[in-house]
Coordinates of C-alpha atoms in Angstrom, one line a residue:
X29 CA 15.5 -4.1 -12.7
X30 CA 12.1 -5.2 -13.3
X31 CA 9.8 -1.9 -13.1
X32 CA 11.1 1.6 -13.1
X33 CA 8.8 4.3 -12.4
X34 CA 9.4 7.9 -13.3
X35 CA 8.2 11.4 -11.9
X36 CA 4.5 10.2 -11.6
X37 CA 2.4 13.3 -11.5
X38 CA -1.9 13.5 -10.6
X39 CA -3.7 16.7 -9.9
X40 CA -7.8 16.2 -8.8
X41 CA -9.7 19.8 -9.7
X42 CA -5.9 21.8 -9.6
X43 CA -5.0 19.7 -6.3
X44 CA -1.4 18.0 -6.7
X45 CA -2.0 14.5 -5.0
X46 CA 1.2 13.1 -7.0
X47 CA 4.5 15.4 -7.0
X48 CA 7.1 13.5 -9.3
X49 CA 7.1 10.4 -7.3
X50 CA 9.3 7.5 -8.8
X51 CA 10.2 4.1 -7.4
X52 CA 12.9 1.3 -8.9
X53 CA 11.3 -2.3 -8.2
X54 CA 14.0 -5.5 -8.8
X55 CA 12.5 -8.9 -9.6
X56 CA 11.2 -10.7 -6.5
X57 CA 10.8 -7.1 -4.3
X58 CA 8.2 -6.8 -1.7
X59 CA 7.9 -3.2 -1.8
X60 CA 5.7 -1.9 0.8
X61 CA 4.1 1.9 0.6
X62 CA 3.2 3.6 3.8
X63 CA 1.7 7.0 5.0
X64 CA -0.8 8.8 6.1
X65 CA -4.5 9.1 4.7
X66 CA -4.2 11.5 1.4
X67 CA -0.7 11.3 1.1
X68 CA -1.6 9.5 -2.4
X69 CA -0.1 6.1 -2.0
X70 CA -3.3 4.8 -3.4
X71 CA -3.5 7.4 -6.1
X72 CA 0.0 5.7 -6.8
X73 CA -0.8 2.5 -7.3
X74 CA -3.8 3.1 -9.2
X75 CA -1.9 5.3 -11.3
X76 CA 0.4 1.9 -12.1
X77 CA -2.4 0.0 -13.5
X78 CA -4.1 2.7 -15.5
X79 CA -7.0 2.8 -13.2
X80 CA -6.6 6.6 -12.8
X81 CA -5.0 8.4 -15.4
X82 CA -1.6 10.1 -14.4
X83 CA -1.0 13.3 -15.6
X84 CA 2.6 12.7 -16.5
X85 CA 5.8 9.9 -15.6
X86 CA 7.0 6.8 -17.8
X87 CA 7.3 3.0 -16.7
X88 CA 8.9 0.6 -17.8
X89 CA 7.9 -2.5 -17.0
X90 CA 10.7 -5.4 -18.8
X91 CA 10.4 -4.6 -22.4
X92 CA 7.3 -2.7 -22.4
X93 CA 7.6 1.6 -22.0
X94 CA 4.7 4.2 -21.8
X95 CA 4.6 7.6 -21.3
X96 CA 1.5 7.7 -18.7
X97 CA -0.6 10.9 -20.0
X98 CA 0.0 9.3 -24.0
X99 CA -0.5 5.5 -23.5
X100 CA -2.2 4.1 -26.8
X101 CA -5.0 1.2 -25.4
X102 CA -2.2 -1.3 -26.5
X103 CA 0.1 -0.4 -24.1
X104 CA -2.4 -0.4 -21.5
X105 CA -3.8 -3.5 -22.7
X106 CA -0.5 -5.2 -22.3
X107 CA 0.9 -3.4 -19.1
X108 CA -2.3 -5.2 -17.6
X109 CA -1.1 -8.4 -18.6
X110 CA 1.8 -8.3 -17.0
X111 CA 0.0 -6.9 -13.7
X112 CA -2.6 -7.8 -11.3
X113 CA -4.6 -5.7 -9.0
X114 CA -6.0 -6.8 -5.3
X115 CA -8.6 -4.2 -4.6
X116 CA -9.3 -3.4 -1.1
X117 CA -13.1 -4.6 -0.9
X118 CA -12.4 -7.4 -3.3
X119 CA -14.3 -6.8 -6.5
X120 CA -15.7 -9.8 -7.1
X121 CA -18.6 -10.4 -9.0
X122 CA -21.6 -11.7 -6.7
X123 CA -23.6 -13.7 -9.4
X124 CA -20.4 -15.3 -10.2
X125 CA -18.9 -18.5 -7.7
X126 CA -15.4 -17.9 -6.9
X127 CA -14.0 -20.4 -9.2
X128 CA -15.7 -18.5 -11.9
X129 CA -13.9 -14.9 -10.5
X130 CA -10.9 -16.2 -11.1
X131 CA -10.9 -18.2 -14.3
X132 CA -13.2 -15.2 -15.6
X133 CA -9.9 -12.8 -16.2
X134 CA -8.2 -16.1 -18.4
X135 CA -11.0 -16.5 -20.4
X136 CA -12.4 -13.1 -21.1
X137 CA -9.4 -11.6 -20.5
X138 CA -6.3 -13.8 -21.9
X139 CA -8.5 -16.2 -24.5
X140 CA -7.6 -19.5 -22.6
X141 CA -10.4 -21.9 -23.0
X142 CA -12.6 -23.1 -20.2
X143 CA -11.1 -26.5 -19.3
X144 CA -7.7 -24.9 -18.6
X145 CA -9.1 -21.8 -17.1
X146 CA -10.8 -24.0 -14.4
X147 CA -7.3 -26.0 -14.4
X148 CA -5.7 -23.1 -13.8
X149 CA -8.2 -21.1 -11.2
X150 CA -8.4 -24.5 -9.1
X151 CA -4.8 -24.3 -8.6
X152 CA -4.8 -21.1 -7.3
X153 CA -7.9 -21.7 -4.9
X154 CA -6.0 -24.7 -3.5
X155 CA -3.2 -22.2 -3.0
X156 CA -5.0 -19.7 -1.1
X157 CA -7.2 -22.4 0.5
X158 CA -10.1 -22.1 -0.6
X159 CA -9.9 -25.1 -3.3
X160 CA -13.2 -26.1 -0.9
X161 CA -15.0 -22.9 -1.3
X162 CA -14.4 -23.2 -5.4
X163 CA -18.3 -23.1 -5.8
X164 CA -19.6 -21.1 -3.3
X165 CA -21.3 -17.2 -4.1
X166 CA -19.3 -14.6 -2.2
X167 CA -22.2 -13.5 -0.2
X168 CA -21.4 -17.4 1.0
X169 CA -17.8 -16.6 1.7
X170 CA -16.3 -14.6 5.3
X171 CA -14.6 -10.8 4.3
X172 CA -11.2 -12.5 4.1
X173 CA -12.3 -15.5 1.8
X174 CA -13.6 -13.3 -0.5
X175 CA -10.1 -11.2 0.0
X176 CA -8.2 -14.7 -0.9
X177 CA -10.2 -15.3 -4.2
X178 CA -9.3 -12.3 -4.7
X179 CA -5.6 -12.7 -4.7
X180 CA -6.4 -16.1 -6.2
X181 CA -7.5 -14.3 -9.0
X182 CA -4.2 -11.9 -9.3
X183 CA -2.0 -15.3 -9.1
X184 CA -4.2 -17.1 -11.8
X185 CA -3.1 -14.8 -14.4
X186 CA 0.9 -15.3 -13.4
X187 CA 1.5 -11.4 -13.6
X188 CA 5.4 -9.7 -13.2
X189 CA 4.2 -7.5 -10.7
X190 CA 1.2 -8.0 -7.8
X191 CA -0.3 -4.8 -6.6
X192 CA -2.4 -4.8 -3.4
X193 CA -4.2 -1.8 -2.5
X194 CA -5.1 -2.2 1.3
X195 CA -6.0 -5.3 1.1
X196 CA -7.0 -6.3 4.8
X197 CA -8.5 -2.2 5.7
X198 CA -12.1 -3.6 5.2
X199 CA -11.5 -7.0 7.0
X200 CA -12.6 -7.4 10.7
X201 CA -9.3 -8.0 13.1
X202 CA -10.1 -11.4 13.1
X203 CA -9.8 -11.9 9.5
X204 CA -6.2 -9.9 8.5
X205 CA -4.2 -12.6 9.5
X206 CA -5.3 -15.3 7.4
X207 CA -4.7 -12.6 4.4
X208 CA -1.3 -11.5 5.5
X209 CA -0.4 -15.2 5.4
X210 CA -1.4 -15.9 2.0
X211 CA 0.9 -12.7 0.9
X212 CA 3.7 -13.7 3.2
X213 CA 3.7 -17.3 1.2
X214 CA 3.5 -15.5 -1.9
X215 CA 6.6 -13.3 -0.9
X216 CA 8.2 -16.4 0.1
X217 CA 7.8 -18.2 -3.3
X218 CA 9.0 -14.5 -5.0
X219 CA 6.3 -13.2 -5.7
X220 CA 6.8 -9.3 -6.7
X221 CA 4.7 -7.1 -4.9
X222 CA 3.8 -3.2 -4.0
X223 CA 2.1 -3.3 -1.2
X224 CA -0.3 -0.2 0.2
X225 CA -1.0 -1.3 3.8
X226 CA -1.2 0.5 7.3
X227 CA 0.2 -3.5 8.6
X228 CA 3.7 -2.7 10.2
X229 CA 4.1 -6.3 11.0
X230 CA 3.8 -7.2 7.7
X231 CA 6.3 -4.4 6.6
X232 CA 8.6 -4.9 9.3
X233 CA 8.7 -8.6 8.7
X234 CA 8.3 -9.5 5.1
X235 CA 8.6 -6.3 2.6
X236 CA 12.5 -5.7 1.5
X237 CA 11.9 -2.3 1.0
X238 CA 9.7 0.5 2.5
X239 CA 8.5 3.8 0.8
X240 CA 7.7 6.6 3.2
X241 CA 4.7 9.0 1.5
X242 CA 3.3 12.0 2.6
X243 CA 1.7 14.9 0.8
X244 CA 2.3 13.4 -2.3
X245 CA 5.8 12.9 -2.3
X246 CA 8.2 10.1 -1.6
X247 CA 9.4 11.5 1.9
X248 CA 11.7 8.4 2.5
X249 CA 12.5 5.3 1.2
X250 CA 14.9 2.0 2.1
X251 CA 15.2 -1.3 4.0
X252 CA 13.0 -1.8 6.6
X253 CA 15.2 -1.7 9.5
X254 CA 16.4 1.3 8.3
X255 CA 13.0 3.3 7.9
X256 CA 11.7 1.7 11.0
X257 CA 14.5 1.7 13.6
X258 CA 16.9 4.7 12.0
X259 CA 14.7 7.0 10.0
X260 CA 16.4 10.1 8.8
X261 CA 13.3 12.4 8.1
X262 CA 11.5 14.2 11.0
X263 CA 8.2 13.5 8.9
X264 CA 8.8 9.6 8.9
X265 CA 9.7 9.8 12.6
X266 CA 6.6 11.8 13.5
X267 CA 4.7 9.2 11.4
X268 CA 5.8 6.0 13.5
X269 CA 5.8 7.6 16.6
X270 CA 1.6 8.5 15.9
X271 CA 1.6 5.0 14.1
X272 CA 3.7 2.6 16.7
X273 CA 3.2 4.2 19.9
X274 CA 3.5 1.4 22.4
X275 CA 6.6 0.0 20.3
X276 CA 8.2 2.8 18.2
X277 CA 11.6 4.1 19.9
X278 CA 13.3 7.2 18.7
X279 CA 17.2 6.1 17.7
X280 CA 19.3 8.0 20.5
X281 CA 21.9 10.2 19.8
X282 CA 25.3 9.4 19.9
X283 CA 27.5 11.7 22.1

């Protein structure tokens, strides 16, 4: 097992967005997080990378362990190493070109001098295919460019563990799919990922496991098939049936 995490807990002001949710990721998952708006998949994932402090869990993450609510700045330091976060409206930096986005987290970040940095960052541009757009601005680039330097800049660093946090919500209809391929390569190569996305496609088709949240709890979890065509909980099938409407059938009963 590659990450384990353990009864994650968050409260905002005495509100409970995170109730003891865990999750058990293997090396090369696609582990994709779905629910409503507030059930706290977001809070979740945020919550992995120590950019919201949980209130309480543990993760363990190969050799490395932290308690999340007495994590020294080491351990943090050195989770993020071994992560990589795609934000959901990009983050980049818009004085910066995007070959200097990505390289930006190897040399400030991991000490690797400027040559190789640039090495490095070109090779991920070329793999997100934007190798072309290596010197333009982002206010140059379309919504879903900028999302692919992005994720360039998550691949650069050669994390254990990818996490994308909606990462084609703020992209016009148009521009998802050009996204979505870029992850689906990834997952193809074996890539680890946890995934926050409302795209059932892409969790029907390329995730290997689905996690089912509402109200801040893991409602339901397992293989896609399973959570999508025989769901066991009446709040997962109420879910797909608001989500999927034209293609969502409840399983029959058998007599």
């Amino acid at each position: 097992m590659l990450l384990k995490i353990d009864n994650v807990q968050k409260s905002f002001e005495g509100n409970r967005v995170l109730k003891d949710v865990s999750l058990s990721v293997d090396q090369g998952d696609v582990v994709v997080i779905l629910g409503p708006s507030g059930s706290g998949k977001t809070t979740f994932l945020r919550c992995l990378n120590f950019l919201e402090q949980a209130d309480g869990g543990r993760l363990q993450l190969g050799d490395l362990s932290i308690d999340f609510n007495d994590a020294s700045r080491k351990q943090v330091s050195e989770l993020r190493k071994k992560t990589a976060f795609v934000f959901q409206n990009y983050n980049l930096f818009a004085n910066k070109t995007a070959l200097e986005n990505v390289t930006l987290g190897l040399t400030a970040g991991r000490g690797i001098d400027r040559e190789e940095a640039e090495a490095i960052g070109r090779r991920a541009l070329q793999k997100v295919g934007l190798l072309d757009r290596a010197d333009y601005y982002p206010a140059q680039l379309s919504g879903g460019q900028q999302q692919r330097v992005g994720i360039a800049r998550a691949i650069a660093v050669k994390p254990d563990v990818i996490l994308f946090d909606e990462p084609t919500s703020a992209l016009d209809p148009e521009l998802v799919g050009e996204v979505l391929e870029v992850m689906k390569e990834l997952a193809r190569e074996g890539t680890t990922m946890i995934v926050v996305t409302h795209e059932m496609k892409f969790a029907q088709d390329v995730a290997n496991h689905v996690v089912f949240m509402a109200d801040g709890v893991v409602v339901e979890e397992g293989r896609p098939e399973d959570i999508f065509l025989r769901p066991r909980e009446e709040r997962t099938k109420k879910f797909l049936r608001r989500i999927l409407p034209a293609e969502y059938t409840e399983p029959a009963v058998a007599i």
